[in-house]
XYZ file of C-alpha atoms in Angstrom:
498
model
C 23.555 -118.320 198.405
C 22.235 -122.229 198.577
C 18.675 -122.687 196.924
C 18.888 -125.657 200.097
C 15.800 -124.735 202.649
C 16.507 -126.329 205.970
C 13.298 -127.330 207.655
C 12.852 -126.955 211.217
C 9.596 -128.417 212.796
C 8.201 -126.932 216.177
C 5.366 -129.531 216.422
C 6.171 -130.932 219.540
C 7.115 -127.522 220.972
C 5.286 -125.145 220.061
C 2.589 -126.505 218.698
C 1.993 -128.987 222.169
C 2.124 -125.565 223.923
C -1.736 -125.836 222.245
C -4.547 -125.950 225.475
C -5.734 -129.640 224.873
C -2.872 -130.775 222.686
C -0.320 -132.149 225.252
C 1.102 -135.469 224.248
C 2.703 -137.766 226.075
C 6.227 -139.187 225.989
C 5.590 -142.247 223.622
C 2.959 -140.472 221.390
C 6.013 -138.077 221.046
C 8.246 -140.137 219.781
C 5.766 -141.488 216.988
C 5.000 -138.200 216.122
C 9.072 -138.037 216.326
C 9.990 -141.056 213.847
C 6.922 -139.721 211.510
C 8.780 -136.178 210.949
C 12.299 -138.201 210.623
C 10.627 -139.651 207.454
C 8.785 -137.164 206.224
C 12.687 -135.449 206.257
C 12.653 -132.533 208.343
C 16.009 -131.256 209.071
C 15.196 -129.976 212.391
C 12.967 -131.410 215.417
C 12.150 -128.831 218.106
C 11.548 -131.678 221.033
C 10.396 -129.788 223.925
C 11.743 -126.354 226.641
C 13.392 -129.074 228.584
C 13.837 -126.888 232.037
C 10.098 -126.436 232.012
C 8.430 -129.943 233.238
C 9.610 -132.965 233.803
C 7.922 -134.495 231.161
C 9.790 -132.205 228.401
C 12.846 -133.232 229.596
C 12.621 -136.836 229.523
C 10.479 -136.427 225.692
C 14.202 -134.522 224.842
C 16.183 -137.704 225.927
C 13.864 -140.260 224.401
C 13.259 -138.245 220.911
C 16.934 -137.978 221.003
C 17.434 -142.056 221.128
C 14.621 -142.447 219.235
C 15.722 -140.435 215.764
C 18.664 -140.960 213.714
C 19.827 -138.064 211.611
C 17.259 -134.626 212.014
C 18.537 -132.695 214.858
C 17.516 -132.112 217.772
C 16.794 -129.222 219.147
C 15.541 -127.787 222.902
C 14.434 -124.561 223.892
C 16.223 -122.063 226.394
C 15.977 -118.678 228.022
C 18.581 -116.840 228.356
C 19.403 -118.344 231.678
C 22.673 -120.348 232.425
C 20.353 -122.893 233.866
C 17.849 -123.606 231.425
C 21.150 -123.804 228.961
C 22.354 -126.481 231.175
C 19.245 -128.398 231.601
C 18.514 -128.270 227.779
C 22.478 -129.202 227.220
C 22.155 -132.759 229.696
C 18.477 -133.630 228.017
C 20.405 -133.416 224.391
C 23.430 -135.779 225.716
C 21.900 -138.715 223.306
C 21.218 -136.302 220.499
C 23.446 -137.693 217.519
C 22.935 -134.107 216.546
C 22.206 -131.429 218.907
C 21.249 -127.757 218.885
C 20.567 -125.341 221.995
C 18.255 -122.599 220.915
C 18.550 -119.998 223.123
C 17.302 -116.458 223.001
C 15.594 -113.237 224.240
C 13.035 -110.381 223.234
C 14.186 -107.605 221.579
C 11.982 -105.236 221.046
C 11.142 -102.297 223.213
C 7.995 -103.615 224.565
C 9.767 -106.769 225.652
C 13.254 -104.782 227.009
C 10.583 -102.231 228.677
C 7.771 -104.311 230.130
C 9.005 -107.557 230.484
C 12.752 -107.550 231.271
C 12.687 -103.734 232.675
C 16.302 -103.127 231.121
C 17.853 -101.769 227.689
C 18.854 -102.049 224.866
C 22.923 -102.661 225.527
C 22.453 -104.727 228.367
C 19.937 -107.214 226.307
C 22.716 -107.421 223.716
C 25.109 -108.050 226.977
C 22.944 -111.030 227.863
C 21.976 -112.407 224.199
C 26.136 -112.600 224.053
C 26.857 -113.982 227.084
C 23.832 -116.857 226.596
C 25.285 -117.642 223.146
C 29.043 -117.901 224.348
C 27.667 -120.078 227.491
C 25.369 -122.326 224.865
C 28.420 -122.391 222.544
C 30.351 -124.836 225.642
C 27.839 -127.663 225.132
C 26.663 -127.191 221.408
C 28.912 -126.499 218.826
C 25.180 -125.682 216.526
C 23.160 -123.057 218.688
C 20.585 -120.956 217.219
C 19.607 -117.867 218.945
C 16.306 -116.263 218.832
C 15.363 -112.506 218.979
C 11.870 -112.811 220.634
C 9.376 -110.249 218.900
C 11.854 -109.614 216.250
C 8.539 -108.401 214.037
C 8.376 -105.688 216.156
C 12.105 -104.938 216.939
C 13.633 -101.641 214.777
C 15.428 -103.363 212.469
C 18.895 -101.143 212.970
C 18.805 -102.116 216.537
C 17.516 -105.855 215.370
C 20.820 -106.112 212.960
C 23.355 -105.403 215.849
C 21.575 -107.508 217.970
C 22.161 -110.303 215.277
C 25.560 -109.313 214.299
C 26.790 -109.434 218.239
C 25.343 -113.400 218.232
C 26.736 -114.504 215.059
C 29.723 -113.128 216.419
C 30.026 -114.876 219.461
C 29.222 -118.013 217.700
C 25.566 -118.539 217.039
C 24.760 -120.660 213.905
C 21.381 -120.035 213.305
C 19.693 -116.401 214.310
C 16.034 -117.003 214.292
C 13.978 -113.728 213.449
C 10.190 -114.791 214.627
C 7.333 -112.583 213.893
C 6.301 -113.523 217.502
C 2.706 -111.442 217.455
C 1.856 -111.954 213.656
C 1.617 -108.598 213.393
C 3.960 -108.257 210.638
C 2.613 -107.475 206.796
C 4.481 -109.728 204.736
C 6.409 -106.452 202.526
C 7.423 -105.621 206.043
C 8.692 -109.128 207.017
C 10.270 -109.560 203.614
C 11.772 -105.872 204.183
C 13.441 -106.747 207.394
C 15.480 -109.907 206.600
C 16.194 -108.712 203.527
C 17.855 -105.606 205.947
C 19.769 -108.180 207.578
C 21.173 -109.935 205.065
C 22.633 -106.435 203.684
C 23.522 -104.687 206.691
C 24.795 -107.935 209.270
C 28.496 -107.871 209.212
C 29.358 -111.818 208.834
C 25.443 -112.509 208.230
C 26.851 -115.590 206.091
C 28.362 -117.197 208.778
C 25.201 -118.015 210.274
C 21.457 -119.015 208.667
C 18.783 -116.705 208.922
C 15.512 -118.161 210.128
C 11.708 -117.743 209.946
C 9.571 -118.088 212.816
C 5.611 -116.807 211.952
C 2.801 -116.807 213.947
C -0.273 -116.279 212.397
C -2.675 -114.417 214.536
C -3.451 -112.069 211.012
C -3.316 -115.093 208.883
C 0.020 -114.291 207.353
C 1.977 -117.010 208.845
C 2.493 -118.569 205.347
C 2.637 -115.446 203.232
C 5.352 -113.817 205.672
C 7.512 -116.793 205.972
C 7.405 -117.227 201.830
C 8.621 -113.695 201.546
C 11.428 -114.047 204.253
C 13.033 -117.122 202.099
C 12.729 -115.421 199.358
C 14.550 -112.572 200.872
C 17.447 -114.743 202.175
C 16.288 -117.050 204.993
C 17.511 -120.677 204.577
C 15.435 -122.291 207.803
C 12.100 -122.132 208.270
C 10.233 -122.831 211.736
C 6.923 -124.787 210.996
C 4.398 -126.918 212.144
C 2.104 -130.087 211.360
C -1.423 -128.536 210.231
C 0.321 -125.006 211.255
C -0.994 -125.901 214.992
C 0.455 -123.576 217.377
C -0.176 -120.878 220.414
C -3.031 -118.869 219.776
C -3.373 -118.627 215.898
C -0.855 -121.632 214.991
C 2.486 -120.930 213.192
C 3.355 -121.513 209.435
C 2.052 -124.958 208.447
C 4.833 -126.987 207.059
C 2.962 -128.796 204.904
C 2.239 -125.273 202.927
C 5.854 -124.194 202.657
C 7.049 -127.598 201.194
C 4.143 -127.935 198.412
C 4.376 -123.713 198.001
C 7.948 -124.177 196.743
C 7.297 -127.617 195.217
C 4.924 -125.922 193.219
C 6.721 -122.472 192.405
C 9.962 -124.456 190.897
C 11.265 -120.775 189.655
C 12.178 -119.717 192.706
C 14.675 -122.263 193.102
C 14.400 -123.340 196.143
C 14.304 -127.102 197.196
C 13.854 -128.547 200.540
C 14.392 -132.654 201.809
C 10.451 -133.035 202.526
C 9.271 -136.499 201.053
C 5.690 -134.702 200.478
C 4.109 -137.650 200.265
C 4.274 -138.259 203.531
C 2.806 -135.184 204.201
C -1.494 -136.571 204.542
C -0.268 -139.348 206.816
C 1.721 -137.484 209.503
C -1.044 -134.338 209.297
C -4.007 -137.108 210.000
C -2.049 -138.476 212.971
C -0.674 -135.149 214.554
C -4.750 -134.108 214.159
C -6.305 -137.212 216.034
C -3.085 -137.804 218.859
C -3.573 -134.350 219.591
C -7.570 -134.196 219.539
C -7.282 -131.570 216.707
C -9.793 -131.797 214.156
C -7.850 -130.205 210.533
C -10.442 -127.508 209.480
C -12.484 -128.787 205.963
C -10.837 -125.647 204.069
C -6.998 -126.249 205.090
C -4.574 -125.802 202.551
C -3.255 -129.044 201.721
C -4.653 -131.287 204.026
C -8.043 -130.645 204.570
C -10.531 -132.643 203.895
C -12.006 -130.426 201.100
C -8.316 -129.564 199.458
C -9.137 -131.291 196.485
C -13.153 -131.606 196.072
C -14.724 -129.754 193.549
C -18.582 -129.323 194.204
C -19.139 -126.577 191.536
C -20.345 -128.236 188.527
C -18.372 -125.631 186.752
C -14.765 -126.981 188.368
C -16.163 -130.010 187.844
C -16.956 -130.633 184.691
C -13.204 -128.867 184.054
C -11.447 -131.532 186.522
C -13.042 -134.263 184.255
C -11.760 -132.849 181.227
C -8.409 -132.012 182.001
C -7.683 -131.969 186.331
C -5.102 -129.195 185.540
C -7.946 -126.786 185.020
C -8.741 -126.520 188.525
C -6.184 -128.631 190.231
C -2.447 -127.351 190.904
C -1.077 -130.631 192.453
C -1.964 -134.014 191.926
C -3.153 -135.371 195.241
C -0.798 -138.535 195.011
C 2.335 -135.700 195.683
C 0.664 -135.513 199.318
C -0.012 -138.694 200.207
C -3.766 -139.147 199.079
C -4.077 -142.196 196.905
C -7.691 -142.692 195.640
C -5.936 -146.390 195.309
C -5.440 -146.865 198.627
C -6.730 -150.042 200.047
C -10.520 -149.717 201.205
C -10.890 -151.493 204.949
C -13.849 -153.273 205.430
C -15.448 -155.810 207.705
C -13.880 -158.238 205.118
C -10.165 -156.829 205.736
C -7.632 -158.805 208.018
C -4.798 -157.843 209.866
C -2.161 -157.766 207.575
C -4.316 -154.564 205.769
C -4.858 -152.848 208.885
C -1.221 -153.456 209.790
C -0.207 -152.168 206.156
C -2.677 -149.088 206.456
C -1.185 -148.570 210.228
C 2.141 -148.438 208.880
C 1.323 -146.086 205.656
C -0.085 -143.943 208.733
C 3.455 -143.805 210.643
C 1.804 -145.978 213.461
C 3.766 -149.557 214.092
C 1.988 -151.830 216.233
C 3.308 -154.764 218.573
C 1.452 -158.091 217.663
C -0.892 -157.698 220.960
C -1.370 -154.171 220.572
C -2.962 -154.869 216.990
C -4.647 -157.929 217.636
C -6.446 -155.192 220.735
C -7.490 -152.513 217.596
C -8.266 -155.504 215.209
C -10.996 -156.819 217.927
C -12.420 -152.408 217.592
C -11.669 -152.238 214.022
C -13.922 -155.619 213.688
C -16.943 -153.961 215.375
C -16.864 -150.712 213.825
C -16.446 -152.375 210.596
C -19.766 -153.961 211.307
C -21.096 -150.610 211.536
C -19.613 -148.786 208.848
C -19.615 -149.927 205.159
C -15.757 -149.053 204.687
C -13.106 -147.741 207.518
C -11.078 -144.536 206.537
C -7.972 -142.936 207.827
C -8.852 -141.059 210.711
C -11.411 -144.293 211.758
C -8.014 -146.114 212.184
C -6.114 -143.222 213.735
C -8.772 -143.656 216.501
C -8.444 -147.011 216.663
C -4.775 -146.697 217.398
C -5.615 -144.588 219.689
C -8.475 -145.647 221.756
C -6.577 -147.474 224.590
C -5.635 -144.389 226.188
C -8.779 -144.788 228.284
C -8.088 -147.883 229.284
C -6.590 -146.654 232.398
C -8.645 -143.916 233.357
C -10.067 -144.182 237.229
C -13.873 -143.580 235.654
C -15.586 -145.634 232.982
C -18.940 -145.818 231.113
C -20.523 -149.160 231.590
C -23.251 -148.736 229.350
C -25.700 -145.740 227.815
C -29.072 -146.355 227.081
C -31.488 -142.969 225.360
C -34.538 -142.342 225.052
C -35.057 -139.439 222.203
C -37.222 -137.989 219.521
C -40.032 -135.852 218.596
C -43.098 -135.290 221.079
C -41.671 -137.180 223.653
C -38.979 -136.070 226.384
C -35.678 -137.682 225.654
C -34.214 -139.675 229.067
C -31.344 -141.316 229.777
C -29.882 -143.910 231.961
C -26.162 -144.281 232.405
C -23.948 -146.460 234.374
C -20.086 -145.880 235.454
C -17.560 -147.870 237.023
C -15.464 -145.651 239.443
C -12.462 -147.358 240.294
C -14.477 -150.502 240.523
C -17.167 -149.730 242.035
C -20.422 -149.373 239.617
C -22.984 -146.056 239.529
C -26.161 -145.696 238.025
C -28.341 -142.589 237.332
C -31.327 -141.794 234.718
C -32.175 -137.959 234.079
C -34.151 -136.623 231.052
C -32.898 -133.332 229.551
C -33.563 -130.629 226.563
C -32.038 -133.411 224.387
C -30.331 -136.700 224.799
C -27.003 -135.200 224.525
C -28.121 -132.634 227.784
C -30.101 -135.696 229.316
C -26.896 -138.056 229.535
C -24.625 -135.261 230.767
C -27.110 -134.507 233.354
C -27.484 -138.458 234.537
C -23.503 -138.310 234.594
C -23.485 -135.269 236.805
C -25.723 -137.164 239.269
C -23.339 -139.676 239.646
C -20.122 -137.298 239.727
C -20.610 -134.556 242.320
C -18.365 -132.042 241.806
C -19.230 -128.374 240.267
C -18.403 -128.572 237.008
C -18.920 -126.191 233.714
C -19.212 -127.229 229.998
C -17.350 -124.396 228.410
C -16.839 -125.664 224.861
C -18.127 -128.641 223.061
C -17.385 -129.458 219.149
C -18.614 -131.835 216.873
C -17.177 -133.252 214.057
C -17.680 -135.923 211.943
C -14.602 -137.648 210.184
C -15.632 -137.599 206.789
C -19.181 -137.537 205.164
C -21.439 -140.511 206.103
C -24.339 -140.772 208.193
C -22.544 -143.938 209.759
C -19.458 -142.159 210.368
C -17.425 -142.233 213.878
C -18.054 -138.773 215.475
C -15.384 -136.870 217.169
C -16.402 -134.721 220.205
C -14.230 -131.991 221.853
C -15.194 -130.099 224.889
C -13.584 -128.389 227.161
C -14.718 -128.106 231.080
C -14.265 -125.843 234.094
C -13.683 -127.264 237.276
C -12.167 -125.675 240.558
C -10.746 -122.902 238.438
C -9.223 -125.094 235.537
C -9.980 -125.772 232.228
C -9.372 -129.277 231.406
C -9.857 -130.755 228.001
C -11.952 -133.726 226.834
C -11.824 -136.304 223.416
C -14.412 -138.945 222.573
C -14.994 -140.875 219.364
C -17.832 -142.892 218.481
C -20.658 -143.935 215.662
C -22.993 -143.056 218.266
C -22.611 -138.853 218.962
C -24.289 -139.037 222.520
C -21.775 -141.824 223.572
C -18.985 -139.853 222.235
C -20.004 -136.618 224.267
C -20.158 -138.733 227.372
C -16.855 -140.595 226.534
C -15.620 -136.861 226.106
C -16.614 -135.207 229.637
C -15.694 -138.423 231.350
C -11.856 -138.217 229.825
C -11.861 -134.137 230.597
C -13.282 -135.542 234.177
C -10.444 -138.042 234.065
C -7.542 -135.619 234.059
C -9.346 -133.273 236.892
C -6.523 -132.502 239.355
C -7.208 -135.209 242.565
């Protein structure tokens, strides 16, 4: 069997299926050219008979990328095959990845059939992908839960009429990782013609054994994984890719090698995090921002001696350079073009000169500018073109006195003003803003988080309000935390449905 792991990222599938996360066409095909270089094999771009907007991100990640391929998600429906088989017609490489569940909760409760006739249908959706794709992967949906005697026939009947790839997701995370391990190793001994075909991983991590049961099914035989930037995903996330590459970087006996360029691997998880509004958790493996600080003076007084002692991979393998270049309000273009570009963001000349002017006046407010500062920067014109737009904030907070606050907005034009004072300046702003904006609206969730360390650092706000029976999601970033929290309900305000 080849030590070769193929890697298959489900970032822009899966992981946009995230409340909050959606990304538009463009930002898709950045996040697109990012994975291309980081060297994924794979690029899930989108369930192309579901919106619109998925199929046209298919067709323009598909002219956008050279070699990964690209794949779109199908039921198994002769429709959805042939939407999914027209969005791929640019793909240089294309795969269909078609499928259905197969265990008895999904034949019982959600399909209301049996066991032969969802083997009748997983052949006939293979054989009808097989016209348009000569690589189709087929998925058993649930496959954690699936008996694995009826699971192997299932995957023996696909391979069989010409499936490639049989994906084998742990679709609930319910799966122990002995168990996971178990069943593909089952597979591999008991699938008549299992070698014509790849076995693939596909983890969710609801029981936070994404990682651990996707490890075990590789080293049981699987030769794809199915992963994601930061392990973002529905509910719990999936496996994070970034684990997988450095877990087997790092375990070099069990011979298996994969095509990610690792040190890529900081720069595409800080822009996936701030183009999808997603802070990365302190604590993440990898990429967080704590990965590699050592506060105990124990650990530390070891990483200063020798940084084997406490440190299993040198922090230049993921892309974190201590070196990197420090921007200032001293820097000029060319270094935030050159820190853009080390980010996987390229600029047009007017775009840049537009986040030079914001990188110039947070500069002046911050002694030095860090990744994610820039990431925002990049990003920052996507309010440009909302209908409603803060004018100016003024507060009035502290102790012993009641904190106030007077807003203004520009709706569509024409300018609003409104003062209100509040439990705290935060409450008094939101309150002003809801004097100017009428409508009955709920703050359901609101996060803050600041970029790195500094009391001068840009603040990231999340929330997450209810209007009219919807949840609609809202990002601001500032140096000031009130403005950001208005900047926030006002873009969540932004995308209510007119």
């Amino acid at each position: 069997m080849s030590d070769r792991l193929f890697i298959f990222d489900t970032t822009l599938r899966d992981g946009e299926q995230v409340p909050g996360c959606q990304l538009n066409t463009v930002e898709k095909i950045q996040v697109a050219k990012a994975l291309e270089a980081l060297g994924v094999d794979v690029i899930e771009a989108g369930f192309p008979i579901s919106s619109p907007g998925d199929f046209k991100s298919v067709v323009e990640i598909s002219k956008a990328v050279t070699w990964p391929t690209i794949c779109a998600l199908t039921r198994a429906v002769q429709k959805d095959i042939d939407v999914a088989a027209e969005a791929l017609k640019y793909a240089k490489r294309g795969r269909i990845h078609t499928g259905i569940g197969t265990s008895d909760p999904h034949i019982m409760y959600k399909f209301n059939s049996n066991r032969e006739e969802i083997i009748e249908r997983a052949v006939a959706a293979t054989k009808y992908a097989k016209k348009f794709a000569e690589d189709v992967e087929f998925y058993c949906e649930d496959a954690g839960r699936t008996e694995n005697e009826y699971l192997a026939r299932v995957v023996e009947a696909v391979i069989k009429a010409g499936a490639t790839v049989v994906n084998i997701p742990d679709t609930t995370g319910y799966c122990l990782p002995d168990e996971y391990g178990a069943k593909i190793k089952y597979l591999m001994e008991h699938v008549d013609g299992v070698h014509k075909a790849i076995l693939s991983t596909h983890c969710h991590n609801d029981l936070g054994m994404a990682t651990a049961n996707t490890v075990q099914g590789v080293l049981n035989g699987a030769r794809q994984v199915e992963v994601t930037i930061n392990g973002i995903g529905e509910r719990a996330g999936n496996t994070s890719l970034e684990e997988i590459a450095m877990i087997f970087k790092s375990h070099k006996e069990c011979g298996i090698t994969t095509n990610i360029n690792t040190t890529k691997i900081y720069g595409i998880s800080r822009m996936v995090s701030s183009l999808m509004n997603m802070p990365v958790q302190p604590n993440k493996a990898i990429v967080g921002r704590n990965a590699f600080a050592h506060s105990s003076g124990i650990h530390q007084d070891g990483v200063l001696k020798n940084v084997t002692t406490y440190e299993i991979i040198d922090p230049k393998e993921v892309g974190i350079d201590d070196n990197a270049i420090v921007l200032t309000a001293r820097s000029g273009r060319a270094a935030l073009k050159h820190r853009l570009h080390v980010l996987g963001i390229d600029l047009t000349q007017e775009k840049l000169d537009q986040v030079y002017e914001d990188f110039l006046k947070l500069a002046d407010k911050k002694k030095e500018i860090t990744d994610d500062d820039v990431l925002v920067l990049a990003g920052a014109d996507r309010s440009q073109n909302h209908h409603i737009k803060m004018e100016y904030l003024q507060v009035t907070s502290g102790v012993g006195v009641r904190p106030v606050a007077s807003l203004g907005l520009s709706i569509a034009g024409e300018k609003f003003e409104a003062a209100s004072s509040g439990n705290g300046p935060v409450d008094a702003a939101i309150k002003a803003l809801k004097q100017i904006i009428h409508r009955q609206m709920v703050l359901k969730e609101f996060t803050i988080q600041a970029i790195s360390k500094g009391s001068d650092d840009v603040g990231k706000v999340h929330m997450q309000v209810e209007y009219d029976g919807h949840v609609y999601y809202g990002f601001g970033a500032n140096t000031d935390i009130i403005a950001a929290s208005v900047e926030a309900y006002i873009d969540a305000i932004n995308k209510f449905v007119k």
